[in-house]
CSV table of C-alpha atoms and ligand atoms in Angstrom, one decimal:
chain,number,residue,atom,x,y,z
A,1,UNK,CA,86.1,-47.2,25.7
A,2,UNK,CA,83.4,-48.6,24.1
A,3,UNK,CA,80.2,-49.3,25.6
A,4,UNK,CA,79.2,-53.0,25.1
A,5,UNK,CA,75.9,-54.5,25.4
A,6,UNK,CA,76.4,-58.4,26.6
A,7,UNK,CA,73.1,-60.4,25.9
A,8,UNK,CA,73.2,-64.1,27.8
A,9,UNK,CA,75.1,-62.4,30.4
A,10,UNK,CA,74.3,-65.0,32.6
A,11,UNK,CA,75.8,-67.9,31.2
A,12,UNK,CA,78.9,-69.4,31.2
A,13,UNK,CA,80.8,-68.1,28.6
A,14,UNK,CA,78.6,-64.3,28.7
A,15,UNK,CA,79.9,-64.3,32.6
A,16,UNK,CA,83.6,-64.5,31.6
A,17,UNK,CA,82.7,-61.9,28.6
A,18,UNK,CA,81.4,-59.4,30.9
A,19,UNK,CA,84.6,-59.5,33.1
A,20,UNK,CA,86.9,-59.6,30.6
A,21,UNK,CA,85.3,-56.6,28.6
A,22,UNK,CA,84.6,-54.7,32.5
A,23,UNK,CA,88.2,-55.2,33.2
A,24,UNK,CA,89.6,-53.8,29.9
A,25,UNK,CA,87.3,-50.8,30.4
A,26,UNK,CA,84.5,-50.9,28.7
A,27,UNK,CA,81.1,-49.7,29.9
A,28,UNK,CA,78.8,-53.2,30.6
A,29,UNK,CA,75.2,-53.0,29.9
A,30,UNK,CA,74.5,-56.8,30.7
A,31,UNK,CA,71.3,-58.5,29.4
A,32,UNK,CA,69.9,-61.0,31.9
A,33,UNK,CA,66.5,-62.5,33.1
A,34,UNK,CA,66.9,-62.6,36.9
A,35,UNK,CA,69.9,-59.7,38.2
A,36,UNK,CA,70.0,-61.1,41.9
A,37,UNK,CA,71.0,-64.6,40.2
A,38,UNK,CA,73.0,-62.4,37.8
A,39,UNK,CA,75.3,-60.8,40.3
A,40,UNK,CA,76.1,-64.4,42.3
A,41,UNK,CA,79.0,-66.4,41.0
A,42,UNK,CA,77.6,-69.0,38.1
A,43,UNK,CA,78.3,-72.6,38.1
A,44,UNK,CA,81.8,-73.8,37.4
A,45,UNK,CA,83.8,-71.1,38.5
A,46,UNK,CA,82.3,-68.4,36.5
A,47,UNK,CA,82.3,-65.3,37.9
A,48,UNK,CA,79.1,-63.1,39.5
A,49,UNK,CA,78.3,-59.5,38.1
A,50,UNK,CA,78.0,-57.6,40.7
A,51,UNK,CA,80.4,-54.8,40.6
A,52,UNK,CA,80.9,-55.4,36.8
A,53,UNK,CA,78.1,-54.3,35.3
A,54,UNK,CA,76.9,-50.6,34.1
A,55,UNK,CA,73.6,-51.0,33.0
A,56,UNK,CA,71.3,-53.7,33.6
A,57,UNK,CA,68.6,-54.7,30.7
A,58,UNK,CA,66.1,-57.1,32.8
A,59,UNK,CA,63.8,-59.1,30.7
A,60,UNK,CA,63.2,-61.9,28.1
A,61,UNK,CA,64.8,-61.8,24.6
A,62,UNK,CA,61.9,-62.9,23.0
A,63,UNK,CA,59.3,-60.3,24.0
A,64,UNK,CA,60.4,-58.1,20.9
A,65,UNK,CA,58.7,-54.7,22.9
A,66,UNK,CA,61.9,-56.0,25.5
A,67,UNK,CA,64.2,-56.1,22.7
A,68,UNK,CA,63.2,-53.3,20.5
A,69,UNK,CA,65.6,-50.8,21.9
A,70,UNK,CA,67.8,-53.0,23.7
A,71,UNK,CA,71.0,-51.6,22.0
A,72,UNK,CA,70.3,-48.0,22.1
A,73,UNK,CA,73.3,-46.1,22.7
A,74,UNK,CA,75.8,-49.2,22.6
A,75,UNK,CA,78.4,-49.0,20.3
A,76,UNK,CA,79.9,-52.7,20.2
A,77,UNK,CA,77.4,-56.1,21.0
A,78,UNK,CA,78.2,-59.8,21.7
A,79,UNK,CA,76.1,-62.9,22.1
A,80,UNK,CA,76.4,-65.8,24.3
A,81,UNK,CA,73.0,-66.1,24.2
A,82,UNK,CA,71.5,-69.8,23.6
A,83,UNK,CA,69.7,-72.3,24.5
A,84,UNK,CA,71.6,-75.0,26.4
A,85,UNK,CA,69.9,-76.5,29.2
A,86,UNK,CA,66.9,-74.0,29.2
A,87,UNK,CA,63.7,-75.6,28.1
A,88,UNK,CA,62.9,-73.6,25.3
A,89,UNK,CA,63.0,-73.8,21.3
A,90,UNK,CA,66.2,-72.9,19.9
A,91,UNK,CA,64.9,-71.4,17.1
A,92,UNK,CA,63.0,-68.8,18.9
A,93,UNK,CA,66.0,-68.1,21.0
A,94,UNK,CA,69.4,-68.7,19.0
A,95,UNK,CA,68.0,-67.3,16.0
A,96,UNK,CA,64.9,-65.1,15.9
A,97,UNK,CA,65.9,-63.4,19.3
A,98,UNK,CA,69.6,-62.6,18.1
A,99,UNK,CA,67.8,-61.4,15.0
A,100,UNK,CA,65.9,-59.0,17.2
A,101,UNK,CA,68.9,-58.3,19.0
A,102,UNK,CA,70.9,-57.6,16.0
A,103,UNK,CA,67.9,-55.2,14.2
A,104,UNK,CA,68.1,-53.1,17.2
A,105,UNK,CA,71.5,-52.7,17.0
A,106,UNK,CA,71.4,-52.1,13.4
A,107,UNK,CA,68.5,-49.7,14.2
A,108,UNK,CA,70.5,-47.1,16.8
A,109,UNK,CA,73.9,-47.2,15.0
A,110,UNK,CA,76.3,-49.9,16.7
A,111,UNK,CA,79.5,-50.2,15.1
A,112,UNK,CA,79.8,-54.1,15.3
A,113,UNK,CA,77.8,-57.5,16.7
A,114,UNK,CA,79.8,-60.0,17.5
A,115,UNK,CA,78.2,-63.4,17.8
A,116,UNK,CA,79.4,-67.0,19.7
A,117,UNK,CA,78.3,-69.4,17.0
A,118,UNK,CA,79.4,-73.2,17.4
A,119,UNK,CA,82.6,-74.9,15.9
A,120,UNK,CA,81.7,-77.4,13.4
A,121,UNK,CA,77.5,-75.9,13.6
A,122,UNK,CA,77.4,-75.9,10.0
A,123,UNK,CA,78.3,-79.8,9.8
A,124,UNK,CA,76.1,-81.3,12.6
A,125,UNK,CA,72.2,-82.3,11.8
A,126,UNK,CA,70.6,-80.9,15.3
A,127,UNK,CA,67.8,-77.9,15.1
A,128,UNK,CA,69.8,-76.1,17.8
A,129,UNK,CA,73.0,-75.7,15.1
A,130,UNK,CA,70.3,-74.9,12.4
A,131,UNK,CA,69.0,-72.2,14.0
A,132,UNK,CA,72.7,-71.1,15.0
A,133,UNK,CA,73.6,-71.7,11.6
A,134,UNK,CA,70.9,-69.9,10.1
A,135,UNK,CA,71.7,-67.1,12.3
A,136,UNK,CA,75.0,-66.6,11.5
A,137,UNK,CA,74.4,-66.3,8.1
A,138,UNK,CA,72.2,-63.8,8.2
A,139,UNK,CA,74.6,-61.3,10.5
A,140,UNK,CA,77.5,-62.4,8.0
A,141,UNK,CA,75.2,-60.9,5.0
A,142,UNK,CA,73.9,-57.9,7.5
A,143,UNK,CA,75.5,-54.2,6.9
A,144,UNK,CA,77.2,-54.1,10.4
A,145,UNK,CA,80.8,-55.4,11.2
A,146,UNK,CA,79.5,-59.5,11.8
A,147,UNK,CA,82.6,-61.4,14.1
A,148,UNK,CA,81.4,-64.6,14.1
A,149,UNK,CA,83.6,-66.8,16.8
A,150,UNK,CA,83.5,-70.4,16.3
A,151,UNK,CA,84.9,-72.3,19.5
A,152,UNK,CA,85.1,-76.0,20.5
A,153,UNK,CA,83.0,-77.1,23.3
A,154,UNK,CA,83.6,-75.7,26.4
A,155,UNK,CA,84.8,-76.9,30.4
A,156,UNK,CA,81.6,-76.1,31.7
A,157,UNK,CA,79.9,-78.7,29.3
A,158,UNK,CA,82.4,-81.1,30.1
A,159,UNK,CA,82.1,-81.3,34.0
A,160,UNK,CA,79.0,-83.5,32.5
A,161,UNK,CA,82.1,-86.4,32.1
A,162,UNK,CA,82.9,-85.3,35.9
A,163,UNK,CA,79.2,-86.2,36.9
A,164,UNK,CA,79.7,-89.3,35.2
A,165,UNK,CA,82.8,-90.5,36.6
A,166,UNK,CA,81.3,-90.0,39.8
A,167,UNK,CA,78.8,-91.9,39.7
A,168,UNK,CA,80.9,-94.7,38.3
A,169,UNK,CA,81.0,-95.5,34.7
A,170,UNK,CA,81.4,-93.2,31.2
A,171,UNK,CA,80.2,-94.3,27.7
A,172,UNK,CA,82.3,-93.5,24.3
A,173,UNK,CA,81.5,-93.8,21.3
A,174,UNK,CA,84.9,-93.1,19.4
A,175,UNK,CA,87.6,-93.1,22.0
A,176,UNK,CA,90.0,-92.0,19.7
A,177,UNK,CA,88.0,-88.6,18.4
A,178,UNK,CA,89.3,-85.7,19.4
A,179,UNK,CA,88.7,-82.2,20.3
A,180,UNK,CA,90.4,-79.6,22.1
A,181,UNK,CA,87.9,-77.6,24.6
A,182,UNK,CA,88.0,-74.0,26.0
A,183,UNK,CA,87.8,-72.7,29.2
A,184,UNK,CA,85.6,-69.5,29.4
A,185,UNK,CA,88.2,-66.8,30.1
A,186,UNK,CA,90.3,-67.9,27.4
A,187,UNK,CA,87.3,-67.6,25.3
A,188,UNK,CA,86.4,-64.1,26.5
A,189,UNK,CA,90.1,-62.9,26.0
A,190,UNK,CA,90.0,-64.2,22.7
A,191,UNK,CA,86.7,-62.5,21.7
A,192,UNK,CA,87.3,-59.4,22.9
A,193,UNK,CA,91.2,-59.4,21.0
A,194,UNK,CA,88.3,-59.8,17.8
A,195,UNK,CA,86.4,-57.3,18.8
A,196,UNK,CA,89.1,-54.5,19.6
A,197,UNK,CA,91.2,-55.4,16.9
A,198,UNK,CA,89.4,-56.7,13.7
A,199,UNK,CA,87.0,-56.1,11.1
A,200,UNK,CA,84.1,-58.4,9.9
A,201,UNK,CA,85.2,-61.9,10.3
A,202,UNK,CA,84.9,-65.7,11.3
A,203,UNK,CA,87.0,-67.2,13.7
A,204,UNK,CA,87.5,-70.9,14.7
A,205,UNK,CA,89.1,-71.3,18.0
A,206,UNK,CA,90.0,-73.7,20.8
A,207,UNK,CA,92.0,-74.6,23.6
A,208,UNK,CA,95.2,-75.7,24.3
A,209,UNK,CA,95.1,-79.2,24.7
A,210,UNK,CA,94.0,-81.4,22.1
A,211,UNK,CA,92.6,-84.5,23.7
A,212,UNK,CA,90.8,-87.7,22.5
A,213,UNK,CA,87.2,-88.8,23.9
A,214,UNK,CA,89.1,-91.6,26.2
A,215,UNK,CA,91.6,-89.2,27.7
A,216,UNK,CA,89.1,-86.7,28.9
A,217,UNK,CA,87.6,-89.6,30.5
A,218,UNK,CA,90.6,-90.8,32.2
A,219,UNK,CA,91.1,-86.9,33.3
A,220,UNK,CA,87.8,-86.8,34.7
A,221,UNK,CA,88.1,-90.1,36.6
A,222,UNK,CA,91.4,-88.6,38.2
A,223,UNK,CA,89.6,-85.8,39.1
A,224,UNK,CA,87.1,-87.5,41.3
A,225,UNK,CA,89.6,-90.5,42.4
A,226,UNK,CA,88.2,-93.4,40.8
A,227,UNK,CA,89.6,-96.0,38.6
A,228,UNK,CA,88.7,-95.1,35.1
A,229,UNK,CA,85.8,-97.5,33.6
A,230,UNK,CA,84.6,-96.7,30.3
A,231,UNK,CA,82.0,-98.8,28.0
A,232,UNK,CA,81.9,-98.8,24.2
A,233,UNK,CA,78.9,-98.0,22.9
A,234,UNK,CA,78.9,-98.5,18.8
A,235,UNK,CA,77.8,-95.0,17.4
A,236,UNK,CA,75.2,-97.1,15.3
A,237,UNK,CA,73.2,-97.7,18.6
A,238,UNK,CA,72.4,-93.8,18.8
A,239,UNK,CA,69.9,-93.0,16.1
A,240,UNK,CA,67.5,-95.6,17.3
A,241,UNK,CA,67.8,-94.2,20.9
A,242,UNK,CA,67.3,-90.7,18.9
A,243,UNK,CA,64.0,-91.7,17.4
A,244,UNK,CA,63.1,-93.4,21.0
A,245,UNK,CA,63.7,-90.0,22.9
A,246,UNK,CA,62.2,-87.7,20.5
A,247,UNK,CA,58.4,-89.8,21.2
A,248,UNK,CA,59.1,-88.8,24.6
A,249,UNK,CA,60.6,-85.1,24.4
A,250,UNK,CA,62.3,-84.1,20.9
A,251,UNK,CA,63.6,-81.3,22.8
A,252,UNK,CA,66.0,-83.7,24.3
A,253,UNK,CA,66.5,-86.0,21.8
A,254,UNK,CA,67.7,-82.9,19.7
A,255,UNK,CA,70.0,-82.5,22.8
A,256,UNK,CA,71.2,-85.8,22.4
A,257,UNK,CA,71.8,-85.5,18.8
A,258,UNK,CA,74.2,-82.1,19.2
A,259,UNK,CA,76.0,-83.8,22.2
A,260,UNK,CA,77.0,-87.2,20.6
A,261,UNK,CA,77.6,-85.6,17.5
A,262,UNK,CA,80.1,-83.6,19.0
A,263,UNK,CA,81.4,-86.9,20.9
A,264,UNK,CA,81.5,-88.7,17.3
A,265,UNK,CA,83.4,-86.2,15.2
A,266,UNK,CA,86.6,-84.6,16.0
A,267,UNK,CA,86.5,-81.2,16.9
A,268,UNK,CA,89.9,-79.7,16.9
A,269,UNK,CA,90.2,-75.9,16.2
A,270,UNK,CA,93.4,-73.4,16.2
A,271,UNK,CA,94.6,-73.2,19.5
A,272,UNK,CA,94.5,-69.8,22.4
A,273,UNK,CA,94.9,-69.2,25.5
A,274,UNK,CA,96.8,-71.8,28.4
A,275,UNK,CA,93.4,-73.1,30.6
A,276,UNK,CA,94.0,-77.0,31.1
A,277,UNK,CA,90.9,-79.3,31.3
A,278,UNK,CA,92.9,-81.2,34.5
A,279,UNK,CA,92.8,-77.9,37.0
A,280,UNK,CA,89.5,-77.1,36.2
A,281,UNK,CA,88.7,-80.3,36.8
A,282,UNK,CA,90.8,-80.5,40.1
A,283,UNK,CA,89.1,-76.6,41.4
A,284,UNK,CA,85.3,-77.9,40.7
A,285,UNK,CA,85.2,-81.3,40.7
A,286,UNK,CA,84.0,-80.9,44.8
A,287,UNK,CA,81.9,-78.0,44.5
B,301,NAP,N1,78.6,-74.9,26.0
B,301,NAP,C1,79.4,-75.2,25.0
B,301,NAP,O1,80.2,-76.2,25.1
B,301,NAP,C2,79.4,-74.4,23.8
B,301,NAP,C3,80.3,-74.6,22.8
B,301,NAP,C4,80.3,-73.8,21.6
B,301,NAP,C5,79.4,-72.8,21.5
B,301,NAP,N2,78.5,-72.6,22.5
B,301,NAP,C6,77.5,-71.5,22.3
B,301,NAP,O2,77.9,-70.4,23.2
B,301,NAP,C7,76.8,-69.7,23.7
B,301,NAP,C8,76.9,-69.7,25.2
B,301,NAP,O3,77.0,-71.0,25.7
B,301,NAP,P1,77.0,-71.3,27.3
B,301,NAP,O4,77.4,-72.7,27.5
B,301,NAP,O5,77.6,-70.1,28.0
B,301,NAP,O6,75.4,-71.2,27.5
B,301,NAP,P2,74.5,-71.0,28.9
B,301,NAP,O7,75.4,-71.1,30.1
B,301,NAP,O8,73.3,-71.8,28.8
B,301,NAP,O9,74.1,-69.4,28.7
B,301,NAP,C9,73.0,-69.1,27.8
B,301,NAP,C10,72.6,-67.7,28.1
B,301,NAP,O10,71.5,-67.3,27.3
B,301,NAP,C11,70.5,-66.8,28.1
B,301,NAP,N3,69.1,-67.0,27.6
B,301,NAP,C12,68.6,-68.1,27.1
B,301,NAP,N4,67.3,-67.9,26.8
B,301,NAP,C13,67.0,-66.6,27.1
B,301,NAP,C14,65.9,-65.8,27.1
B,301,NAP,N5,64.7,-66.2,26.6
B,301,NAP,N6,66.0,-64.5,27.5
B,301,NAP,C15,67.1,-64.0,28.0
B,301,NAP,N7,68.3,-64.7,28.1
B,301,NAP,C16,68.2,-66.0,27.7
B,301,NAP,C17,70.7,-67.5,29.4
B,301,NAP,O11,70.0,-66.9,30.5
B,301,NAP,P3,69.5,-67.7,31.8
B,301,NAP,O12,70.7,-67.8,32.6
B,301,NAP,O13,68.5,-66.8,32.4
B,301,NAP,O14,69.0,-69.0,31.3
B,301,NAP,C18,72.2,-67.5,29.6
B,301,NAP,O15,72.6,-66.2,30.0
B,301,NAP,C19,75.6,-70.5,23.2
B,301,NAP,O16,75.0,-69.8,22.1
B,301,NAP,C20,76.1,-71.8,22.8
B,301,NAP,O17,75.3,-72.5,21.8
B,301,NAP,C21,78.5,-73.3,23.6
């Protein structure tokens, strides 16, 4: 089996990568900033690494001296690496570190890079899905077999509705938008079916449930036992608030911009995998 280097090991969706590819067989090397944090279970379920992981590269993506022979003696790569919550520009991360990532893998020979983009990046105005964008793009035109895996947003991102719900009260833009989110497994099962199985390609996916803005509120207010209360806010309020956040941080306004873009336009891709929204919901809504 192939030997698979996993870069943003320790998120969300690299957690679920590393166990899918460690319990198919492959040989892990898992890229990660901290292994102690690395090896306890993440947030939402996800799993810890201890016990799945080969070979441990410990340091930051963007030192390129860290990077430089990062993929030696790897034959397949994947990225979940990005910038979500971390305070850092998504440019240097998202793009010019998967760039370093991918030249050292182009460097020492790997057979393919396979790359978790965004569904819909290409279409929303935020520097995070620029950088992505730009990114992806450049691995599509590179000489190595580019997968480039487009999913919807995931559960983790959602438990933000869960948060909200608790505390009361969820804003929508446009109830009636839709999008049909992915649990992490699924994801990881899907990517590594890519991986095994196909050539260079791009891949939109999603889960099995399509669902409309108000309905995942209503899911997450069952979750936590309250009666649903939702306020409509017209999506002609948000640039203002855009401009208004970005004299403050434009690091978060940009974060604001990705996230009610994707709560403004629908984001319904083929469907995988049989993870439902409600019993992810129901195991981490009290953790
Ligand atoms: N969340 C969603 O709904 C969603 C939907 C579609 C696509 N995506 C894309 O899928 C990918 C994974 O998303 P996720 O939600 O799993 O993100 P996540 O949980 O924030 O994971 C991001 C990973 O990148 C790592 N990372 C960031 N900066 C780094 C640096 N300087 N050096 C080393 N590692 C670094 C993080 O390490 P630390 O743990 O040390 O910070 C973490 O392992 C991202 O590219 C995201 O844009 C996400």
């Amino acid at each position: 089996m192939a030997t698979a280097l996993v870069i943003g090991a320790t998120g969300y969706a690299g957690r679920h990568l590393v166990a899918e590819l460690h319990d198919r067989g492959h040989s892990v090397r898992a890229l990660v900033r901290d292994r102690a944090r690395a090896e306890r279970a993440g947030p939402w379920g996800a799993p810890g690494l201890a016990g799945l992981v080969d070979e441990w590269a410990v340091g930051d993506v963007t030192h390129p001296r860290f990077t430089r022979d990062v993929a030696a003696g790897v034959e397949v790569v994947v990225s979940a690496l990005g910038v979500t919550r971390q305070k850092a520009d998504p440019w240097a991360v998202d793009n010019l570190a998967n760039l370093a990532v991918l030249h050292s893998a182009r460097t020492h020979g790997a057979r393919s890079f396979t790359y978790l983009n965004v569904f819909g990046g290409d279409r929303c105005p935020a520097q995070l899905t620029r950088a992505k964008t730009a990114f992806a793009q450049t691995l599509a035109a590179s000489d190595i077999t580019a997968q480039i895996i487009n999913p919807t947003g995931y559960f983790s991102d959602l438990m933000e509705l869960v948060t909200m719900a608790r505390r009361g009260i969820v804003p929508l833009f446009r109830p009636g938008v839709r999008i049909n989110p992915i649990h992490g497994a699924d994801l990881a099962t899907f990517t590594v079916d890519r991986m095994k199985h196909d050539g260079t390609g791009t891949w939109d996916v999603g889960g099995p449930q399509i669902l409309r803005w108000d309905e995942l509120a209503r899911t997450a207010f069952e979750a936590v036992g309250r009666r649903p209360r939702t306020v409509r806010i017209p999506p002609a309020a948000l640039p203002p608030v855009q401009r208004l956040t970005s004299l403050i941080s434009p690091r978060l306004a940009d974060l604001v911009l990705f996230a009610t873009w994707g709560m403004t336009h629908d984001g319904v891709a083929p469907r995988t995998g049989l993870r439902r929204l409600a019993d992810f919901y129901a195991e981490n809504a009290s953790r």
